Amino acid sequence: MKLVVIGGVAGGMSAAARARRLDESAEIVVLERGSYVSFANCGLPYFVGGEIADESSLLLQTPETLKASLNLDVRINHEVTACDFDAKKLTVSTPNGISTISYDKLVISPGGKAINVLPEGSSSEHVHMLRTVDDARALRNYALKGGAAVVIGAGFIGLEAVEAFMHRGFETHLVELADHVLPPLERELATTVQLHLESAGMQIHTQTKATELHDEGGKAHVRLSSGETIAADVVVMAVGVRPDTEVFTRAGLKHDRGALLTDEHGRTNKPDVYAVGDAVISVSAATGAAGVVALAGPANRAGRLVADHIFCPQTARTLPSVMGTAIVRAGDLTAAMTGANRAQLERANIEYTTIHVHPTQHAGYFPGASMIDLIVHFCPNTGKILGAQALGTEGVDKRIDVISTAMRSGLSVSDLIDLDLSYSPPYGSAKDAVNMAGMVGENVLTGKLKLIYVEDIVNLPADSVVLDVRTRTEFESGHLPGAINIPHTELRGRLKELQEKAQGRKLAVMCAAGVRSWIAYCVVKAAGYDAQMLSGGMRTLVQWLGAEADRVLVTGE
């Protein structure tokens, strides 16, 4: 059999390497249009910033090492320019001219191309992408000189890029069209990330776009929709990627806005043609919605499964739906997510309930304990976990990975209570953050707890009042207007006072993070009150409000 793979890096090289392990006799040819067939794409920003010092560390394999270890015929600087899927032939532009190559089976893994949102008529020699080793090398050369950098796009790559320049001591500007950085992150966590980065010196421009760009005096001048103009030594375009599939769709592969359509084994609509990676439509495990997921993990696994189906179709597993699990560093913070966020659930018309918990990453009494902000979305009828996000300085990856595994296993939010997770004071707690999320989720699922959310509590109707059960000192440092303050330890003895102050109104019970308010909620419910508890307490409220907190909250008595 002759297998031809178009595109190296994650999906393509995974398919080629797995194919060789399954069939020693197969002829396997990899066509890579760039100069590098196997490199650490996700490591590029850290090379720019200097944390990865040696460029060779990014180069995982070369044509020579792949020939020696796996007997792969890897041809770099070979770009497919036309396809005849009926004749099973490819037209390829090579350093030596145009050639034709035939195949028995074909795997397409072209990846994506960076989206350029430069205004019409704009140009600058200082604008760069961050997709290839050559891109990273050019940006590192800029980074070594110092100056000012503008990064357009505050997603994962944009955040990593602007951090790289901050690490080099640059004046950094991050420009994002959405209303907060890291648009997939929920507002309350993204606001915290943004304030943290701003406190470190990053200048962030949200709900803003570049409207004009030109070179003058050796710098790029970026004019923003806010009216501000920034003079920069380098501009990085990091607004995302789109499938790079025109040559294949032109030849007849079915697609959705350029993203190739495949079946459960990665097969396209053409015989013996498979596709994997960033150029392929995937299905969300949380919502069932179809879309492109540009992540290295799913691409690697898909390449392996496609090779399995080509060489061992009887035992090959189907490609799984995608969780979209991702993680990013933001200064001293780490943000991670899996499954769907609110916006995705609402677009899919899926009913959901959200809980917020704020436990520490290990035992609170052990030195160095720090808080994790954990959000979990689940179905209010079945408890099916639909998504989770977390933010903190340590332990965030572990919790999101555990919840992603639980989702893949079909566990409900209540099942999180029963997970037997490793515990020792330096590493965790007897009731881990994941267990605690399960406990709160079960209370909501079974009707023991009724929640209210920050967007509702700041605009309570006249028939409701906030019961703030924090200490007097905490209350005086900042509280919602009109709130009643009775510390939870005094509540049972002051129910008559509460009755006089509440005057028959419904109660919205809150504390700092949701632990004391749960105790108080149980007390007032037993006393006959119609009550709800603020999910996540004051911490979530302040996170949600961000810079608006000082305007909304009042201090003193």
Coordinates of C-alpha atoms in Angstrom, one line a residue:
M1 CA 0.0 0.0 0.0
K2 CA 1.1 3.5 -0.8
L3 CA 0.0 6.1 1.8
V4 CA 0.4 9.7 1.1
V5 CA 0.0 12.3 4.0
I6 CA -0.4 15.9 3.1
G7 CA 0.9 18.1 6.0
G8 CA 3.1 17.3 8.9
V9 CA 3.2 18.5 12.5
A10 CA 0.4 17.2 14.7
G11 CA -2.3 15.4 12.7
G12 CA -0.3 14.4 9.7
M13 CA 2.8 13.1 11.4
S14 CA 0.7 11.2 14.0
A15 CA -1.0 9.4 11.1
A16 CA 2.2 8.6 9.3
A17 CA 4.0 7.4 12.4
R18 CA 1.1 5.2 13.5
A19 CA 0.8 3.8 9.9
R20 CA 4.4 2.7 10.0
R21 CA 4.0 0.9 13.4
L22 CA 1.0 -0.9 11.9
D23 CA 2.6 -1.9 8.6
E24 CA 6.3 -2.2 8.0
S25 CA 5.9 -2.9 4.3
A26 CA 3.8 0.2 3.4
E27 CA 5.2 3.0 1.3
I28 CA 4.5 6.2 3.3
V29 CA 5.2 9.6 1.8
V30 CA 4.7 12.8 3.7
L31 CA 4.4 16.1 1.8
E32 CA 5.1 19.2 3.8
R33 CA 4.9 22.6 2.1
G34 CA 7.1 24.3 4.8
S35 CA 10.7 23.7 5.8
Y36 CA 9.8 21.9 9.1
V37 CA 7.7 18.7 9.2
S38 CA 7.6 18.2 13.0
F39 CA 8.0 21.1 15.3
A40 CA 6.5 22.3 18.7
N41 CA 3.9 24.7 17.4
C42 CA 2.6 25.4 20.9
G43 CA 6.2 26.3 22.1
L44 CA 6.7 29.2 19.6
P45 CA 5.6 32.0 21.9
Y46 CA 7.9 30.7 24.7
F47 CA 10.8 30.8 22.2
V48 CA 10.0 34.4 21.3
G49 CA 9.9 35.3 25.0
G50 CA 13.2 33.5 25.7
E51 CA 11.9 30.8 28.1
I52 CA 12.9 28.3 25.4
A53 CA 16.4 29.4 24.6
D54 CA 17.5 27.1 21.8
E55 CA 15.6 27.0 18.5
S56 CA 16.6 23.4 18.0
S57 CA 14.4 22.5 21.0
L58 CA 11.4 23.3 18.9
L59 CA 12.4 20.9 16.1
L60 CA 11.0 17.5 17.2
Q61 CA 11.9 15.5 14.1
T62 CA 13.6 16.1 10.8
P63 CA 13.2 14.2 7.5
E64 CA 16.5 12.5 8.3
T65 CA 15.5 11.3 11.7
L66 CA 12.1 10.2 10.5
K67 CA 13.7 8.2 7.7
A68 CA 16.1 6.5 10.1
S69 CA 13.5 5.7 12.8
L70 CA 10.3 5.1 10.9
N71 CA 11.4 4.7 7.3
L72 CA 9.2 7.6 6.2
D73 CA 9.7 9.4 3.0
V74 CA 9.3 13.0 4.2
R75 CA 9.5 15.7 1.5
I76 CA 9.7 19.3 2.8
N77 CA 8.9 22.3 0.6
H78 CA 6.4 20.2 -1.3
E79 CA 3.1 21.9 -1.8
V80 CA 0.0 20.2 -3.3
T81 CA -1.5 22.5 -5.9
A82 CA -4.1 20.3 -7.5
C83 CA -5.9 17.0 -6.7
D84 CA -7.6 14.4 -9.0
F85 CA -9.4 12.2 -6.5
D86 CA -10.9 10.0 -9.1
A87 CA -7.5 9.2 -10.6
K88 CA -5.8 9.2 -7.2
K89 CA -3.2 11.7 -8.3
L90 CA -1.7 14.8 -6.8
T91 CA 0.0 17.7 -8.5
V92 CA 2.9 18.9 -6.3
S93 CA 5.1 22.0 -6.5
T94 CA 8.6 21.1 -5.4
P95 CA 12.0 22.8 -5.3
N96 CA 12.8 21.0 -8.6
G97 CA 9.5 22.0 -10.3
I98 CA 6.1 20.4 -10.7
S99 CA 5.6 16.7 -10.2
T100 CA 2.8 14.2 -10.0
I101 CA 2.4 11.7 -7.2
S102 CA -0.2 8.8 -6.9
Y103 CA -1.6 7.2 -3.8
D104 CA -3.7 4.3 -2.6
K105 CA -4.8 6.0 0.5
L106 CA -4.6 9.7 1.3
V107 CA -4.6 11.6 4.6
I108 CA -5.1 15.4 4.4
S109 CA -3.8 17.5 7.3
P110 CA -3.2 21.0 6.0
G111 CA -4.0 22.9 9.2
G112 CA -5.1 26.4 9.2
K113 CA -3.8 29.8 8.0
A114 CA -3.7 32.8 10.2
I115 CA -6.6 35.3 9.7
N116 CA -5.4 38.8 8.7
V117 CA -7.7 41.6 9.9
L118 CA -5.6 44.5 8.7
P119 CA -7.8 47.3 7.5
E120 CA -8.2 47.5 3.7
G121 CA -5.3 49.4 2.2
S122 CA -3.1 49.0 5.3
S123 CA 0.3 47.5 5.2
S124 CA 3.4 47.4 7.4
E125 CA 6.7 45.5 7.3
H126 CA 6.4 45.2 11.1
V127 CA 3.4 42.9 11.0
H128 CA 3.9 39.2 11.7
M129 CA 1.9 36.0 12.4
L130 CA 3.0 33.4 14.9
R131 CA 2.3 30.0 13.2
T132 CA 5.7 28.7 12.0
V133 CA 9.3 28.4 13.2
D134 CA 10.2 31.2 10.7
D135 CA 7.6 33.4 12.3
A136 CA 8.9 32.8 15.7
R137 CA 12.5 33.4 14.6
A138 CA 11.5 36.8 13.1
L139 CA 9.6 37.8 16.2
R140 CA 12.4 36.7 18.5
N141 CA 14.8 39.0 16.6
Y142 CA 12.4 41.9 17.2
A143 CA 12.0 40.9 20.9
L144 CA 15.8 41.0 21.4
K145 CA 15.8 44.7 20.4
G146 CA 13.3 46.0 22.8
G147 CA 10.6 48.6 22.2
A148 CA 6.8 48.5 21.9
A149 CA 4.5 45.6 20.7
V150 CA 0.9 45.5 19.6
V151 CA -0.8 42.1 19.6
I152 CA -4.2 42.0 17.8
G153 CA -6.4 39.3 19.2
A154 CA -6.6 38.3 22.9
G155 CA -7.2 34.6 22.5
F156 CA -4.7 31.9 23.6
I157 CA -2.0 32.7 21.0
G158 CA -2.5 36.4 21.5
L159 CA -2.1 36.2 25.2
E160 CA 1.0 34.0 24.9
A161 CA 2.5 36.4 22.4
V162 CA 2.0 39.5 24.4
E163 CA 3.3 37.8 27.5
A164 CA 6.4 36.9 25.5
F165 CA 7.1 40.5 24.8
M166 CA 6.3 41.6 28.3
H167 CA 8.9 39.0 29.4
R168 CA 11.4 40.9 27.2
G169 CA 10.5 44.2 28.8
F170 CA 8.5 45.6 26.0
E171 CA 5.7 48.2 26.3
T172 CA 2.8 45.9 25.4
H173 CA -0.7 46.5 24.0
L174 CA -3.3 43.8 23.5
V175 CA -6.2 44.7 21.2
E176 CA -9.4 42.6 21.3
L177 CA -12.8 43.1 19.6
A178 CA -14.7 41.2 22.3
D179 CA -15.6 42.8 25.6
H180 CA -12.9 40.8 27.5
V181 CA -9.6 39.0 27.0
L182 CA -9.8 35.2 26.3
P183 CA -13.3 35.3 24.9
P184 CA -14.0 31.6 25.5
L185 CA -13.4 32.2 29.3
E186 CA -16.5 33.2 31.3
R187 CA -16.8 36.9 32.1
E188 CA -16.0 36.6 35.9
L189 CA -12.8 34.7 35.3
A190 CA -11.7 36.7 32.2
T191 CA -12.2 40.0 34.1
T192 CA -9.9 38.7 36.9
V193 CA -7.3 37.8 34.2
Q194 CA -7.5 41.2 32.6
L195 CA -7.1 43.1 35.9
H196 CA -4.2 40.9 36.8
L197 CA -2.4 41.6 33.5
E198 CA -3.1 45.3 33.7
S199 CA -1.6 45.4 37.1
A200 CA 1.6 43.9 35.7
G201 CA 1.8 46.7 33.1
M202 CA 0.0 45.3 30.1
Q203 CA -2.2 47.8 28.3
I204 CA -5.4 46.1 27.2
H205 CA -7.9 47.6 24.7
T206 CA -11.2 45.6 24.6
Q207 CA -14.2 46.2 22.4
T208 CA -11.6 47.7 20.0
K209 CA -10.3 47.0 16.6
A210 CA -7.4 48.3 14.4
T211 CA -8.8 50.7 11.8
E212 CA -5.6 51.9 10.2
L213 CA -2.0 50.8 10.0
H214 CA 1.0 52.3 8.3
D215 CA 4.8 52.6 8.7
E216 CA 6.4 55.9 9.6
G217 CA 9.7 56.7 11.1
G218 CA 10.8 53.1 11.3
K219 CA 7.7 52.0 13.3
A220 CA 4.2 50.7 12.7
H221 CA 1.5 53.2 13.6
V222 CA -1.7 51.3 14.6
R223 CA -4.9 53.4 14.8
L224 CA -7.6 52.0 17.0
S225 CA -11.4 52.4 16.8
S226 CA -11.1 54.2 20.1
G227 CA -9.2 57.0 18.3
E228 CA -5.9 56.2 19.9
T229 CA -2.8 55.6 17.8
I230 CA 0.0 53.4 19.0
A231 CA 3.6 53.5 17.6
A232 CA 5.0 50.0 17.7
D233 CA 8.2 48.2 16.7
V234 CA 6.3 45.0 16.0
V235 CA 2.6 44.0 15.4
V236 CA 1.5 40.4 15.9
M237 CA -1.7 39.2 14.2
A238 CA -3.3 36.6 16.5
V239 CA -7.0 36.7 15.8
G240 CA -7.2 33.0 14.9
V241 CA -7.0 30.7 12.0
R242 CA -9.2 29.4 9.2
P243 CA -9.0 26.0 7.4
D244 CA -6.4 26.0 4.7
T245 CA -8.3 23.8 2.3
E246 CA -9.0 25.6 -0.9
V247 CA -7.1 23.2 -3.1
F248 CA -9.0 20.3 -1.7
T249 CA -12.5 21.8 -1.7
R250 CA -11.9 23.0 -5.3
A251 CA -11.3 19.4 -6.2
G252 CA -14.6 18.3 -4.7
L253 CA -14.2 17.6 -1.0
K254 CA -17.3 18.5 0.9
H255 CA -16.9 21.2 3.5
D256 CA -18.6 23.8 5.7
R257 CA -17.1 27.2 5.2
G258 CA -13.8 25.6 4.2
A259 CA -13.7 23.1 7.1
L260 CA -13.7 19.5 5.7
L261 CA -16.6 17.2 6.4
T262 CA -15.7 13.6 7.5
D263 CA -17.4 10.6 9.0
E264 CA -16.7 8.9 12.3
H265 CA -13.5 7.4 10.9
G266 CA -12.2 10.6 9.3
R267 CA -13.2 9.6 5.8
T268 CA -14.2 12.4 3.4
N269 CA -16.8 12.1 0.6
K270 CA -14.0 10.9 -1.8
P271 CA -12.9 7.2 -1.7
D272 CA -9.8 6.5 0.3
V273 CA -9.3 10.1 1.3
Y274 CA -9.2 11.0 5.0
A275 CA -8.8 14.3 6.8
V276 CA -7.7 15.3 10.3
G277 CA -6.7 18.4 12.4
D278 CA -7.5 22.1 12.3
A279 CA -9.1 21.9 8.8
V280 CA -11.8 19.4 9.8
I281 CA -15.2 19.8 11.3
S282 CA -15.4 18.3 14.8
V283 CA -18.4 17.7 17.0
S284 CA -18.6 19.1 20.6
A285 CA -19.1 16.4 23.2
A286 CA -20.9 19.0 25.4
T287 CA -23.4 20.5 22.9
G288 CA -23.3 18.3 19.8
A289 CA -22.5 21.5 17.8
A290 CA -20.2 21.2 14.8
G291 CA -17.2 23.4 14.4
V292 CA -13.4 23.6 14.1
V293 CA -11.3 22.8 17.1
A294 CA -7.7 24.0 16.6
L295 CA -6.0 22.1 19.3
A296 CA -2.9 19.8 19.1
G297 CA -4.3 17.0 21.3
P298 CA -7.4 16.2 19.3
A299 CA -5.4 16.5 16.0
N300 CA -2.7 14.0 17.3
R301 CA -5.3 11.5 18.4
A302 CA -7.3 11.8 15.2
G303 CA -4.2 11.1 13.1
R304 CA -3.6 7.9 15.0
L305 CA -7.2 6.7 14.7
V306 CA -7.3 7.4 11.0
A307 CA -4.2 5.3 10.5
D308 CA -5.9 2.6 12.5
H309 CA -8.9 2.6 10.2
I310 CA -6.7 2.5 7.1
F311 CA -4.6 -0.5 8.2
C312 CA -6.9 -2.2 10.8
P313 CA -10.5 -1.3 9.9
Q314 CA -12.0 -4.2 11.8
T315 CA -10.6 -3.0 15.2
A316 CA -10.4 0.7 14.6
R317 CA -12.2 2.9 17.1
T318 CA -14.3 5.8 15.9
L319 CA -13.1 9.4 16.3
P320 CA -14.5 10.8 19.6
S321 CA -16.4 14.0 20.0
V322 CA -14.2 16.8 21.2
M323 CA -14.1 18.2 24.7
G324 CA -12.1 21.3 23.8
T325 CA -10.0 21.1 26.9
A326 CA -7.4 23.9 26.9
I327 CA -5.1 25.8 29.3
V328 CA -3.2 29.0 29.2
R329 CA -0.8 31.0 31.4
A330 CA -1.7 34.6 32.1
G331 CA 1.0 36.2 34.2
D332 CA 1.0 34.5 37.6
L333 CA -2.4 32.9 36.8
T334 CA -3.5 29.8 34.9
A335 CA -6.8 29.6 33.2
A336 CA -8.2 26.3 32.0
M337 CA -11.5 25.0 30.5
T338 CA -13.2 22.0 29.2
G339 CA -16.6 21.4 27.5
A340 CA -18.9 24.3 26.7
N341 CA -19.2 27.8 28.1
R342 CA -22.4 29.8 28.7
A343 CA -22.4 31.3 25.2
Q344 CA -22.0 27.9 23.5
L345 CA -24.7 26.4 25.6
E346 CA -27.1 29.2 24.9
R347 CA -26.4 29.0 21.1
A348 CA -27.2 25.3 21.3
N349 CA -30.4 26.0 23.2
I350 CA -29.3 23.7 26.0
E351 CA -30.7 24.3 29.5
Y352 CA -28.0 24.5 32.1
T353 CA -27.3 25.4 35.7
T354 CA -24.0 27.0 36.9
I355 CA -22.2 26.7 40.2
H356 CA -19.2 28.6 41.5
V357 CA -16.8 27.3 44.2
H358 CA -13.6 28.9 45.6
P359 CA -11.6 26.2 47.4
T360 CA -7.8 26.2 48.0
Q361 CA -5.5 24.1 45.8
H362 CA -4.3 22.2 48.8
A363 CA -5.0 22.0 52.5
G364 CA -5.7 25.5 53.8
Y365 CA -3.6 25.1 56.9
F366 CA -0.5 24.1 54.8
P367 CA 1.7 27.0 53.8
G368 CA 1.2 28.4 50.4
A369 CA -2.5 27.7 50.0
S370 CA -4.1 29.7 47.2
M371 CA -7.6 29.9 45.9
I372 CA -9.0 28.2 42.8
D373 CA -12.0 29.8 41.1
L374 CA -14.0 26.9 39.7
I375 CA -17.1 27.1 37.6
V376 CA -19.1 24.1 36.5
H377 CA -22.1 24.0 34.1
F378 CA -24.5 21.0 34.2
C379 CA -27.9 19.9 33.1
P380 CA -30.5 20.8 35.8
N381 CA -32.5 17.7 35.1
T382 CA -29.9 14.9 34.7
G383 CA -26.8 16.4 36.3
K384 CA -24.8 15.8 33.1
I385 CA -21.7 17.9 33.2
L386 CA -21.6 20.3 30.3
G387 CA -18.5 22.3 30.9
A388 CA -16.1 23.6 33.5
Q389 CA -13.5 26.4 33.9
A390 CA -11.0 27.3 36.5
L391 CA -8.5 30.0 37.4
G392 CA -5.8 30.1 39.9
T393 CA -2.0 30.1 40.5
E394 CA -1.7 26.3 41.2
G395 CA -3.7 23.1 40.7
V396 CA -5.9 24.4 38.0
D397 CA -4.8 21.9 35.4
K398 CA -5.4 18.9 37.7
R399 CA -9.0 19.9 38.4
I400 CA -10.0 20.6 34.8
D401 CA -8.4 17.4 33.6
V402 CA -10.3 15.4 36.3
I403 CA -13.6 17.0 35.2
S404 CA -12.9 16.5 31.5
T405 CA -12.2 12.8 32.3
A406 CA -15.5 12.6 34.3
M407 CA -17.3 14.2 31.3
R408 CA -15.8 11.6 28.9
S409 CA -16.9 8.9 31.3
G410 CA -20.5 10.1 31.4
L411 CA -20.4 10.9 35.1
S412 CA -22.9 13.4 36.5
V413 CA -22.1 16.4 38.7
S414 CA -23.2 14.3 41.8
D415 CA -20.7 11.6 40.9
L416 CA -17.9 14.1 41.4
I417 CA -18.5 13.7 45.1
D418 CA -17.3 10.1 44.9
L419 CA -14.1 10.6 43.0
D420 CA -11.2 9.2 45.2
L421 CA -8.5 11.8 44.5
S422 CA -5.0 11.8 46.0
Y423 CA -4.7 13.8 49.2
S424 CA -1.8 15.0 51.3
P425 CA -1.6 18.5 52.7
P426 CA 1.0 19.8 50.2
Y427 CA -1.1 18.5 47.2
G428 CA -4.8 18.6 48.0
S429 CA -7.5 18.5 50.6
A430 CA -9.6 15.7 52.0
K431 CA -12.5 17.4 50.2
D432 CA -10.9 18.3 46.9
A433 CA -12.1 21.2 44.8
V434 CA -13.7 18.7 42.4
N435 CA -15.5 16.9 45.2
M436 CA -16.8 20.2 46.6
A437 CA -18.1 21.2 43.1
G438 CA -20.0 17.8 43.2
M439 CA -21.4 18.5 46.6
V440 CA -22.7 22.0 45.6
G441 CA -24.0 20.5 42.3
E442 CA -25.9 17.8 44.1
N443 CA -27.5 20.2 46.5
V444 CA -28.8 22.2 43.5
L445 CA -29.8 19.1 41.5
T446 CA -31.8 17.7 44.4
G447 CA -33.5 21.0 45.2
K448 CA -31.8 21.5 48.6
L449 CA -30.2 24.7 47.3
K450 CA -31.6 27.4 45.1
L451 CA -29.1 29.8 43.5
I452 CA -29.1 33.4 42.4
Y453 CA -26.4 34.8 40.2
V454 CA -24.4 38.0 40.2
E455 CA -26.2 39.6 37.2
D456 CA -29.5 39.2 39.1
I457 CA -28.4 40.2 42.6
V458 CA -27.2 43.6 41.6
N459 CA -30.6 44.4 40.3
L460 CA -32.9 42.8 42.9
P461 CA -36.6 43.5 42.6
A462 CA -38.4 45.4 45.3
D463 CA -39.8 42.2 46.9
S464 CA -36.2 40.9 47.7
V465 CA -33.4 41.9 49.9
V466 CA -29.7 40.8 50.3
L467 CA -28.8 39.1 53.5
D468 CA -25.0 39.4 53.9
V469 CA -23.7 37.0 56.5
R470 CA -20.0 38.0 56.5
T471 CA -18.4 39.7 59.5
R472 CA -19.0 43.3 60.2
T473 CA -15.5 44.2 59.1
E474 CA -15.9 42.4 55.8
F475 CA -19.3 44.0 55.3
E476 CA -18.0 47.5 55.9
S477 CA -15.2 47.0 53.4
G478 CA -17.7 46.7 50.6
H479 CA -21.3 45.5 50.2
L480 CA -24.4 45.8 48.0
P481 CA -26.6 48.8 48.8
G482 CA -29.5 48.1 51.1
A483 CA -28.0 44.7 52.3
I484 CA -28.8 43.4 55.7
N485 CA -25.7 42.4 57.6
I486 CA -26.1 39.6 60.2
P487 CA -23.0 37.3 60.6
H488 CA -23.8 33.7 60.1
T489 CA -22.7 32.8 63.6
E490 CA -25.2 35.2 65.1
L491 CA -28.1 34.5 62.7
R492 CA -30.0 31.9 64.8
G493 CA -30.2 34.3 67.7
R494 CA -31.2 37.3 65.5
L495 CA -34.0 35.8 63.4
K496 CA -36.5 38.2 65.0
E497 CA -34.3 41.2 64.0
L498 CA -34.1 39.7 60.5
Q499 CA -37.9 39.4 60.3
E500 CA -38.2 43.1 61.2
K501 CA -35.6 44.2 58.6
A502 CA -36.7 41.9 55.8
Q503 CA -40.3 42.9 56.2
G504 CA -41.6 39.8 54.3
R505 CA -39.2 40.2 51.4
K506 CA -37.4 37.2 49.8
L507 CA -33.8 36.8 50.8
A508 CA -30.7 36.6 48.6
V509 CA -28.1 35.2 51.0
M510 CA -24.4 35.8 50.4
C511 CA -21.0 35.6 52.0
A512 CA -17.4 35.8 50.8
A513 CA -17.2 32.6 48.8
G514 CA -20.4 30.6 49.4
V515 CA -19.5 28.4 52.4
R516 CA -21.0 30.5 55.3
S517 CA -24.0 31.5 53.1
W518 CA -24.9 27.9 52.7
I519 CA -25.1 27.5 56.4
A520 CA -27.2 30.7 56.7
Y521 CA -29.4 29.6 53.8
C522 CA -30.3 26.4 55.6
V523 CA -31.1 28.5 58.8
V524 CA -33.4 30.9 57.0
K525 CA -35.1 28.2 55.0
A526 CA -35.8 26.3 58.2
A527 CA -37.3 29.6 59.6
G528 CA -39.7 29.7 56.6
Y529 CA -38.1 32.3 54.4
D530 CA -38.2 32.2 50.6
A531 CA -34.5 32.3 49.9
Q532 CA -31.8 32.0 47.3
M533 CA -28.0 31.8 47.7
L534 CA -25.5 33.9 45.6
S535 CA -23.4 31.4 43.6
G536 CA -19.8 32.0 44.5
G537 CA -20.5 34.9 47.0
M538 CA -18.7 38.2 47.1
R539 CA -15.6 36.8 45.3
T540 CA -17.6 36.0 42.2
L541 CA -19.5 39.3 42.4
V542 CA -16.3 41.3 42.5
Q543 CA -14.9 39.2 39.7
W544 CA -17.9 39.8 37.5
L545 CA -18.0 43.5 38.2
G546 CA -14.3 44.0 37.6
A547 CA -13.4 47.7 37.4
E548 CA -17.1 48.5 38.1
A549 CA -16.9 47.1 41.6
D550 CA -16.0 50.4 43.2
R551 CA -19.0 52.0 41.6
V552 CA -21.6 49.3 42.6
L553 CA -20.4 48.4 46.1
V554 CA -20.6 50.8 49.1
T555 CA -18.5 50.9 52.2
G556 CA -19.1 51.6 55.9
E557 CA -22.3 50.8 57.8

